Amino acid sequence: MKKSSTGGNTAPLPVALGAWIALLFLHVPVLIILLYAFTTEEATYSFPPPGLTLRWIGITMGRTDFWQALQLSLRVAGIATLAALVLGTLAAAAVARSRFFGKEAVSFLLLLPLALPGIVTGIALRSAISLGNIPFSFWTIVIGHATFCVVVVYNNVVARLRRFGNSQVEASMDLGANGWQTFRYVIFPNIASALLAGGMLAFALSFDEVIVTTFTAGQQSTLPIWIFSQLVRPRDRPVTNVVAIVVILITFIPIVIAHRLTQESNE
Amino acid sequence: MAASTRGTVLKKRRLSLAALRESTTAQGLALIAPTALYLLVFMIVPMILVGILSLMTRGPYGNVVYRLNFDNYTRLIDPLYLRILMYSIGVGAATTLITLVIGYPLAYYIARVPARQRNVLLFLILVPFWTNFIIRIYAWIMILRTEGLLNSFLLNLGLIKVPLDILYTPTAVLIGMVYEFLPFMILPLYTSLEKIENAQLEAAADLGARPLASFLRITFPLSLPGITAGSILTFIPAMGMFVVPDLMGGAKTILIGNLVRNQFLTARDWPFGAASSMLLMFLTLAMTLYYTRKVGFSEDLLV
């Protein structure tokens, strides 16, 4: 934003060429998924597609396994996000506002679920679930997702709290507001957009998750797990493409909103 | 009257500030307690369980016998498993290197274009970053299958006579890995390249440095934190990845992630699976700690 590009510092031609090749490499496969959601072939794909049709959308909409998976994914992401909003905000308030023993350890602990490969946390939860004789359920999926959703909310809120400083909170306390009033009328309006952005990212992260879910879901399928199973035992291939588009859209809407919110508050 | 009110307010103010400062520790602990407890119960305790499991013995029916035993760890040095470990490190390193080579020019280019174009390009980077990774694997399966798009395209053009068998080979695994992790490399690279001030490059040019010299002596060294961050964000998940080898390597390529998963879900040797998982965890933690010591944790890495 701060740079105005002056002639000499733009990338030289070979670099620009390499950049565009990399961009094509990133995007062509995703575009292919979009295109083949409308192909008239149903088993094997040829390039270019022999014809285009909208009928796969209708077939997808008629499949109950799709709706069940979508519903499960949305419910899991919703509850995991709610838990993350509460836990992430509390942790951010603690770390930004106060000094306490073990603060460093806590920031590290918060980061752990994102820093470790999904298989490590997934296996750990799986072991705990089995050793505790806990049946797989909606809640075992939610618990796994919330562990890594917390840190996204935490990150957004802690950055905002650091930026708006302590003076307003002190002023509010001085004027006799109690803790709840201070939170409701001073802190909350200041962090609302950070909460929303963090919540949106947490939702997208949960909606998208595959690896931890494979260890905590048992027989239920979230939408990405449903796609996973379609890759192993395909049935009506283009339906998988239609569902893939649904997943991309549902992930993207919150991401774009979160992006807007963070940009607005930075300006 | 007015003066005494003012005095009381000031006194109250001083008192409340002191109280605020004193209560800050208690308050902090009260605020952190629910989150700390949550992560303790659902992260730390399960990991400790894995640690304990890794020291137990596999029973005859795939059950866990609670008898202390270090064999699971010594087994990891067995040539068979050592090879899997080395292979995982190799695939992780190759993935990191290739994503760096492909990603650097793109990140550099985005950091140098005018602001309006830059936002569009950044958005274009975020699309694959946030596209579900199973979907991205699926795209490559569609492309690389024997009767897939690449072969049908090349056959139609007459460039090849027999379809190429790329899927279910180590090459396919590498293509899948590079595609999965490229966005994770580009974003931190871009973040560090974007921070470089134009003035520094102009100064170098004024002092007679050729573009290549100013790249090697200014841009590249200043982008090292981004390279380190991108490499860690690529290497760690690439090493633990089991889905790409499964779906694109046809279960012929076994990485440490596959080993852990197989021991838990198919071989039912939980103690050995747990030991492998501990190894993966320690490797990861060592690298993360090294990185946070060396470069410092940057929050913009996460999103």
XYZ file of C-alpha atoms in Angstrom:
570
model
C 0.000 0.000 0.000
C 2.833 2.358 0.891
C 4.783 1.706 -2.250
C 4.198 3.528 -5.468
C 5.847 1.399 -8.048
C 8.499 3.284 -9.893
C 9.614 1.883 -13.224
C 12.930 0.289 -12.244
C 11.565 -1.906 -9.479
C 8.862 -3.852 -11.235
C 9.659 -7.505 -11.807
C 11.735 -8.255 -14.945
C 10.051 -10.122 -17.786
C 11.299 -13.668 -17.036
C 10.111 -13.304 -13.428
C 6.732 -12.019 -14.597
C 6.480 -14.961 -16.981
C 7.319 -17.407 -14.197
C 4.725 -15.727 -12.006
C 1.979 -16.142 -14.590
C 2.890 -19.787 -15.160
C 2.657 -20.369 -11.402
C -0.728 -18.628 -11.358
C -1.973 -20.861 -14.165
C -0.674 -23.927 -12.344
C -2.623 -22.827 -9.258
C -5.872 -22.089 -11.035
C -6.313 -24.411 -13.992
C -7.101 -27.494 -11.845
C -9.769 -25.624 -9.869
C -11.266 -24.253 -13.096
C -11.341 -27.786 -14.486
C -13.470 -28.859 -11.511
C -15.898 -26.055 -12.304
C -16.039 -26.967 -15.997
C -16.605 -30.705 -15.462
C -19.532 -30.111 -13.137
C -21.401 -29.388 -16.388
C -20.076 -32.130 -18.650
C -22.401 -34.592 -20.364
C -20.070 -37.532 -19.629
C -20.665 -39.440 -16.424
C -17.841 -41.917 -15.952
C -14.642 -40.934 -17.728
C -13.721 -37.428 -18.719
C -12.232 -36.369 -21.997
C -10.797 -33.013 -22.885
C -12.496 -30.921 -24.168
C -15.889 -32.032 -22.732
C -18.193 -33.282 -25.505
C -21.161 -31.259 -24.264
C -22.466 -29.196 -21.369
C -25.517 -29.770 -19.197
C -27.070 -28.493 -15.982
C -28.607 -31.816 -15.011
C -25.935 -32.742 -12.438
C -27.051 -29.850 -10.261
C -30.545 -31.279 -10.149
C -29.243 -34.787 -9.422
C -27.086 -33.437 -6.589
C -30.002 -31.545 -5.083
C -32.008 -34.760 -5.112
C -29.467 -36.772 -3.162
C -30.143 -37.121 0.545
C -26.541 -38.123 1.373
C -25.441 -34.709 0.070
C -27.986 -32.846 2.206
C -27.125 -34.862 5.306
C -23.419 -34.162 4.904
C -24.036 -30.470 4.241
C -26.253 -30.173 7.285
C -23.714 -31.924 9.504
C -20.902 -29.701 8.236
C -22.863 -26.523 8.862
C -23.905 -27.589 12.354
C -20.390 -28.640 13.309
C -18.865 -25.423 11.962
C -21.533 -23.321 13.695
C -21.063 -24.849 17.139
C -17.246 -25.027 16.844
C -17.222 -21.341 15.878
C -19.415 -20.380 18.842
C -17.114 -22.254 21.230
C -14.082 -20.672 19.587
C -15.580 -17.177 19.901
C -16.093 -17.554 23.639
C -12.818 -19.334 24.426
C -10.723 -17.298 21.987
C -12.014 -13.948 23.275
C -11.463 -14.889 26.920
C -7.921 -16.023 26.161
C -7.211 -12.866 24.151
C -8.476 -10.683 26.995
C -6.282 -12.560 29.456
C -3.142 -12.324 27.342
C -3.611 -8.727 26.189
C -4.812 -7.219 29.473
C -3.037 -8.917 32.287
C 0.137 -10.443 33.473
C 0.012 -13.913 34.914
C 2.275 -16.802 35.498
C 2.666 -19.067 32.491
C 1.487 -16.550 29.904
C 4.131 -17.667 27.407
C 3.122 -21.282 27.896
C -0.500 -20.371 27.258
C 0.247 -18.602 23.956
C 2.212 -21.646 22.884
C -0.599 -23.963 23.965
C -3.063 -21.955 21.884
C -0.868 -22.297 18.829
C -0.270 -25.998 19.175
C -3.404 -27.253 17.389
C -2.427 -25.336 14.253
C 1.316 -25.980 14.500
C 1.077 -29.754 14.755
C 0.204 -31.874 11.718
C -3.473 -32.831 11.766
C -2.618 -36.496 12.040
C -0.901 -35.990 15.414
C -3.856 -34.218 16.994
C -6.292 -36.515 15.210
C -4.608 -39.653 16.532
C -4.444 -38.162 20.027
C -8.182 -37.471 20.050
C -8.897 -40.878 18.561
C -6.879 -42.563 21.319
C -8.638 -40.566 24.022
C -12.054 -41.324 22.527
C -11.335 -45.058 22.367
C -9.623 -45.388 25.731
C -12.458 -43.433 27.352
C -15.034 -45.666 25.606
C -16.738 -42.543 24.299
C -18.992 -43.214 21.294
C -18.241 -41.184 18.145
C -20.808 -38.450 17.711
C -21.531 -34.944 16.504
C -19.771 -33.716 19.642
C -16.525 -35.611 19.079
C -16.244 -33.819 15.707
C -17.036 -30.432 17.269
C -14.494 -30.880 20.065
C -11.724 -31.623 17.570
C -12.604 -28.644 15.398
C -12.889 -26.174 18.264
C -9.272 -26.832 19.331
C -7.911 -25.234 16.147
C -10.723 -22.691 15.693
C -9.921 -21.055 19.053
C -6.538 -19.828 17.887
C -7.954 -17.983 14.851
C -10.418 -16.011 16.967
C -7.727 -15.457 19.588
C -5.313 -14.062 16.998
C -7.796 -11.592 15.597
C -9.046 -10.378 18.969
C -5.647 -10.131 20.663
C -4.333 -7.967 17.816
C -7.321 -5.636 18.148
C -7.084 -5.414 21.949
C -3.411 -4.510 21.735
C -4.200 -1.783 19.234
C -6.945 -0.054 21.173
C -4.991 -0.006 24.414
C -5.989 0.080 28.028
C -6.934 3.734 28.595
C -10.587 3.448 27.576
C -11.084 0.489 29.875
C -9.448 2.354 32.759
C -11.579 5.415 32.052
C -14.719 3.316 32.110
C -13.758 1.662 35.405
C -12.902 5.079 36.887
C -16.319 6.372 35.996
C -17.754 3.543 38.042
C -18.723 1.007 35.395
C -18.539 -2.583 36.540
C -16.778 -5.306 34.581
C -19.827 -6.327 32.583
C -20.756 -2.720 31.710
C -17.178 -2.041 30.624
C -17.239 -5.114 28.420
C -20.675 -4.368 26.995
C -20.230 -0.660 26.244
C -16.467 -0.155 25.819
C -14.673 -3.354 24.881
C -17.317 -5.098 22.811
C -17.984 -2.262 20.314
C -14.233 -2.002 19.776
C -13.627 -5.674 19.132
C -16.900 -6.524 17.367
C -15.470 -6.559 13.851
C -12.408 -8.554 14.975
C -14.785 -11.082 16.544
C -16.791 -11.297 13.360
C -13.662 -11.708 11.219
C -12.222 -14.341 13.562
C -15.541 -16.136 13.683
C -15.804 -16.212 9.893
C -12.298 -17.648 9.549
C -13.000 -20.228 12.247
C -16.181 -21.228 10.423
C -14.321 -21.653 7.126
C -11.530 -23.602 8.798
C -13.990 -26.003 10.414
C -16.158 -26.353 7.316
C -13.056 -27.269 5.326
C -11.380 -29.672 7.749
C -10.629 -33.245 6.684
C -7.757 -34.836 8.565
C -8.782 -34.477 12.213
C -12.357 -35.272 11.191
C -11.348 -38.653 9.723
C -10.309 -39.673 13.246
C -13.212 -38.193 15.211
C -16.256 -38.695 12.976
C -16.955 -42.416 13.156
C -19.599 -43.275 10.557
C -20.847 -39.737 9.940
C -19.668 -37.699 6.941
C -19.078 -34.002 6.819
C -19.163 -32.600 3.303
C -15.373 -32.796 2.695
C -15.364 -36.361 4.054
C -18.233 -37.145 1.701
C -16.092 -35.943 -1.222
C -13.190 -38.013 0.106
C -15.352 -41.147 0.059
C -16.517 -40.326 -3.481
C -12.890 -40.361 -4.640
C -12.539 -43.912 -3.405
C -15.933 -45.212 -4.593
C -17.168 -42.865 -7.295
C -20.852 -42.698 -8.226
C -22.063 -40.123 -10.777
C -18.682 -38.394 -11.043
C -19.958 -34.937 -12.004
C -22.013 -34.862 -8.788
C -18.700 -34.760 -6.908
C -17.762 -31.687 -8.929
C -21.040 -29.969 -8.108
C -20.532 -30.681 -4.399
C -16.950 -29.414 -4.690
C -18.293 -26.101 -6.002
C -20.742 -25.928 -3.089
C -17.864 -26.465 -0.625
C -15.723 -23.817 -2.332
C -18.560 -21.276 -2.240
C -19.520 -21.917 1.384
C -15.878 -21.607 2.453
C -15.345 -18.487 0.426
C -18.234 -16.310 1.468
C -17.045 -16.052 5.124
C -13.410 -15.622 4.006
C -14.274 -12.662 1.814
C -16.338 -11.087 4.606
C -13.490 -11.603 7.095
C -11.010 -10.123 4.634
C -13.175 -7.032 4.158
C -13.576 -6.571 7.902
C -9.840 -6.804 8.640
C -9.024 -4.413 5.825
C -11.579 -1.853 6.961
C -10.258 -1.856 10.502
C -6.673 -1.523 9.279
C -7.440 1.576 7.292
C -17.283 21.641 48.292
C -16.146 21.390 44.697
C -12.564 20.863 45.811
C -13.478 18.062 48.200
C -15.536 16.269 45.536
C -12.549 16.503 43.247
C -10.367 15.145 46.014
C -12.659 12.172 46.558
C -12.784 11.441 42.845
C -9.005 11.552 42.641
C -8.679 9.303 45.674
C -11.210 6.898 44.225
C -9.368 6.976 40.962
C -6.056 6.172 42.582
C -7.673 3.377 44.582
C -9.383 1.849 41.605
C -6.209 1.928 39.545
C -4.274 0.232 42.310
C -7.025 -2.332 42.653
C -7.014 -2.850 38.911
C -3.298 -3.510 38.928
C -3.479 -5.862 41.886
C -6.399 -7.778 40.529
C -4.819 -8.104 37.131
C -3.132 -11.411 37.925
C -6.242 -12.952 39.414
C -8.300 -11.559 36.567
C -5.903 -12.929 33.973
C -6.018 -16.374 35.508
C -9.804 -16.290 35.689
C -10.033 -15.232 32.047
C -7.586 -17.832 30.785
C -8.957 -20.715 32.883
C -11.771 -21.918 30.562
C -9.601 -21.938 27.432
C -6.605 -23.447 29.188
C -8.861 -26.115 30.679
C -10.404 -26.877 27.302
C -7.049 -27.310 25.603
C -5.725 -29.258 28.569
C -8.570 -31.762 28.437
C -8.912 -32.048 24.659
C -5.321 -31.519 23.500
C -2.749 -32.117 26.191
C -4.348 -35.073 27.967
C -4.950 -36.946 24.679
C -1.328 -36.320 23.726
C -0.117 -37.606 27.070
C -2.271 -40.685 26.450
C -0.486 -41.194 23.133
C 2.819 -40.834 24.990
C 1.759 -43.525 27.477
C 0.399 -45.763 24.711
C 3.733 -45.565 22.919
C 5.366 -47.278 25.922
C 2.851 -50.139 26.093
C 2.683 -53.514 24.377
C 0.461 -54.744 21.600
C -1.702 -57.639 22.681
C -2.309 -60.699 20.478
C -5.682 -59.424 19.181
C -4.591 -55.879 18.441
C -5.544 -54.788 21.919
C -3.269 -52.789 24.201
C -1.542 -54.619 27.025
C -0.396 -52.305 29.804
C 3.130 -53.589 30.143
C 6.019 -51.122 29.940
C 8.166 -51.606 26.883
C 10.510 -49.471 24.806
C 10.471 -51.730 21.749
C 8.132 -49.419 19.849
C 10.834 -46.801 19.748
C 13.686 -49.203 18.948
C 11.526 -50.592 16.145
C 11.560 -47.138 14.543
C 15.299 -47.536 13.903
C 14.644 -50.773 12.028
C 15.819 -50.253 8.401
C 12.257 -50.690 7.127
C 10.912 -47.815 9.210
C 14.070 -45.757 8.992
C 13.577 -45.824 5.241
C 10.017 -44.531 5.618
C 11.293 -41.738 7.844
C 14.055 -40.815 5.413
C 11.640 -40.980 2.514
C 9.185 -38.675 4.348
C 11.953 -36.173 5.030
C 13.012 -36.453 1.379
C 9.483 -35.886 0.036
C 9.010 -33.005 2.490
C 12.302 -31.428 1.414
C 11.603 -31.893 -2.307
C 8.122 -30.402 -1.896
C 9.570 -27.444 0.000
C 12.261 -26.816 -2.593
C 9.917 -27.039 -5.595
C 7.263 -24.814 -3.996
C 10.008 -22.300 -3.199
C 11.251 -22.268 -6.788
C 7.728 -21.940 -8.232
C 6.463 -19.619 -5.497
C 9.276 -17.095 -5.262
C 8.834 -15.446 -8.683
C 5.081 -15.204 -8.107
C 5.460 -13.686 -4.632
C 8.102 -11.293 -5.970
C 5.906 -10.299 -8.874
C 2.899 -9.618 -6.653
C 5.002 -7.541 -4.263
C 6.147 -5.350 -7.166
C 2.952 -4.628 -9.098
C 0.863 -1.476 -8.457
C -1.445 -1.652 -5.441
C -4.699 -2.140 -7.326
C -3.398 -5.076 -9.340
C -1.761 -6.441 -6.216
C -5.066 -6.838 -4.383
C -6.522 -8.764 -7.307
C -3.488 -11.053 -7.451
C -3.559 -11.590 -3.684
C -7.172 -12.590 -3.976
C -6.168 -15.044 -6.712
C -3.636 -16.570 -4.303
C -6.229 -16.845 -1.568
C -8.619 -18.827 -3.790
C -6.468 -21.990 -3.936
C -5.316 -21.389 -0.333
C -8.889 -21.697 0.858
C -10.019 -24.333 -1.602
C -10.549 -27.565 0.258
C -7.498 -29.764 -0.096
C -9.462 -32.903 -0.954
C -10.984 -30.967 -3.829
C -7.536 -29.925 -5.013
C -6.362 -33.543 -4.958
C -9.510 -34.537 -6.814
C -8.673 -32.026 -9.555
C -5.289 -33.640 -10.117
C -6.759 -37.134 -10.118
C -9.128 -36.000 -12.887
C -6.167 -34.626 -14.806
C -3.616 -37.405 -14.323
C -5.713 -40.567 -14.533
C -4.853 -42.957 -17.356
C -8.205 -42.123 -18.976
C -7.990 -38.598 -17.580
C -7.881 -35.124 -19.067
C -4.157 -34.805 -19.727
C -4.023 -38.092 -21.609
C -7.204 -37.452 -23.585
C -5.875 -34.005 -24.497
C -2.467 -35.308 -25.597
C -4.014 -38.259 -27.473
C -6.429 -35.943 -29.297
C -3.552 -33.735 -30.353
C -1.670 -36.807 -31.517
C 1.304 -35.972 -29.325
C 1.253 -39.407 -27.714
C 0.040 -42.803 -28.934
C -0.271 -44.595 -25.595
C -1.691 -42.906 -22.464
C 0.895 -41.917 -19.867
C 0.727 -43.645 -16.500
C 1.395 -40.773 -14.119
C -1.214 -41.319 -11.422
C -0.176 -43.786 -8.694
C 3.538 -43.048 -9.118
C 5.922 -41.082 -6.866
C 5.800 -38.268 -9.451
C 2.053 -37.941 -8.950
C 2.573 -37.748 -5.176
C 5.091 -34.953 -5.660
C 2.779 -33.051 -8.027
C -0.035 -33.374 -5.505
C 2.150 -32.249 -2.610
C 3.520 -29.240 -4.490
C 0.027 -28.229 -5.513
C -1.291 -28.611 -1.957
C 1.414 -26.581 -0.294
C 2.304 -23.924 -2.862
C -0.080 -21.321 -1.368
C 1.478 -21.935 2.084
C 4.841 -20.987 0.611
C 3.674 -17.997 -1.411
C 1.865 -16.098 1.348
C 4.775 -15.770 3.831
C 7.174 -15.089 0.940
C 4.924 -12.299 -0.225
C 4.619 -10.888 3.304
C 8.392 -10.577 3.679
C 8.963 -9.285 0.127
C 6.221 -6.698 0.477
C 7.927 -5.189 3.530
C 11.085 -4.294 1.618
C 11.189 -0.539 1.110
C 11.594 0.712 -2.402
C 14.035 3.345 -1.112
C 16.593 0.655 -0.303
C 16.479 -0.696 -3.835
C 16.649 2.810 -5.262
C 19.659 3.572 -3.082
C 21.362 0.432 -4.351
C 20.630 1.408 -7.941
C 21.904 4.960 -7.314
C 25.106 3.540 -5.938
C 25.545 1.591 -9.142
C 24.326 -1.882 -8.173
C 23.029 -3.926 -11.070
C 19.551 -5.455 -10.613
C 21.007 -8.924 -9.982
C 23.449 -7.604 -7.367
C 20.733 -5.662 -5.568
C 18.519 -8.748 -5.624
C 21.248 -10.975 -4.199
C 22.429 -8.499 -1.584
C 19.203 -6.760 -0.523
C 15.996 -8.449 -1.618
C 17.010 -12.049 -1.086
C 18.509 -11.607 2.422
C 15.503 -9.539 3.499
C 13.153 -12.261 2.278
C 14.856 -14.958 4.361
C 12.260 -14.812 7.185
C 9.589 -15.479 4.561
C 11.583 -18.362 3.129
C 11.998 -19.892 6.582
C 8.320 -19.421 7.435
C 7.144 -20.798 4.103
C 9.504 -23.755 4.365
C 8.249 -24.658 7.827
C 4.614 -24.247 6.794
C 5.287 -26.554 3.842
C 7.717 -29.069 5.269
C 5.835 -29.922 8.476
C 2.440 -30.728 6.964
C 4.053 -32.363 3.914
C 5.893 -34.797 6.151
C 2.743 -35.764 8.040
C 0.533 -35.859 4.966
C -1.121 -39.211 4.365
C -4.020 -38.324 2.077
C -1.968 -37.376 -0.991
C 0.158 -40.565 -0.909
C -3.033 -42.603 -0.380
C -5.072 -41.097 -3.185
C -2.369 -40.210 -5.689
C 0.375 -42.701 -4.855
C -1.951 -45.696 -4.849
C -0.745 -46.719 -1.371
C 2.650 -47.508 -2.910
C 4.265 -44.447 -1.396
C 4.308 -44.682 2.382
C 5.183 -41.621 4.428
C 5.360 -41.385 8.179
C 1.797 -40.028 8.203
C 0.597 -43.179 6.414
C 2.540 -45.301 8.880
C 0.807 -43.686 11.866
C -2.611 -43.917 10.257
C -2.146 -47.554 9.176
C -0.940 -48.671 12.601
C -4.020 -47.134 14.191
C -6.709 -47.957 11.656
C -5.613 -51.138 9.855
C -2.699 -52.929 11.554
C -4.191 -52.170 14.977
C -0.781 -51.834 16.578
C -1.638 -48.765 18.607
C 1.536 -48.694 20.722
C 3.738 -48.652 17.630
C 1.452 -46.129 15.901
C 1.673 -43.985 19.021
C 5.470 -44.142 19.006
C 5.547 -43.101 15.330
C 3.154 -40.265 16.095
C 5.381 -39.122 18.988
C 8.359 -39.082 16.629
C 6.446 -36.955 14.134
C 5.310 -34.643 16.916
C 8.818 -34.130 18.297
C 10.236 -33.439 14.839
C 7.494 -30.878 14.281
C 7.880 -29.221 17.669
C 11.649 -29.021 17.320
C 11.278 -27.246 13.984
C 8.558 -24.903 15.243
C 10.611 -23.960 18.306
C 13.706 -23.423 16.192
C 11.696 -21.171 13.955
C 10.060 -19.124 16.715
C 13.458 -18.650 18.385
C 15.143 -17.652 15.175
C 12.561 -15.516 13.438
C 9.922 -14.871 16.082
C 6.344 -15.894 15.662
C 4.513 -13.702 13.232
C 0.762 -13.682 13.538
C 0.166 -12.880 9.898
C 1.453 -16.347 9.056
C -1.756 -17.892 10.188
C -4.263 -16.349 7.873
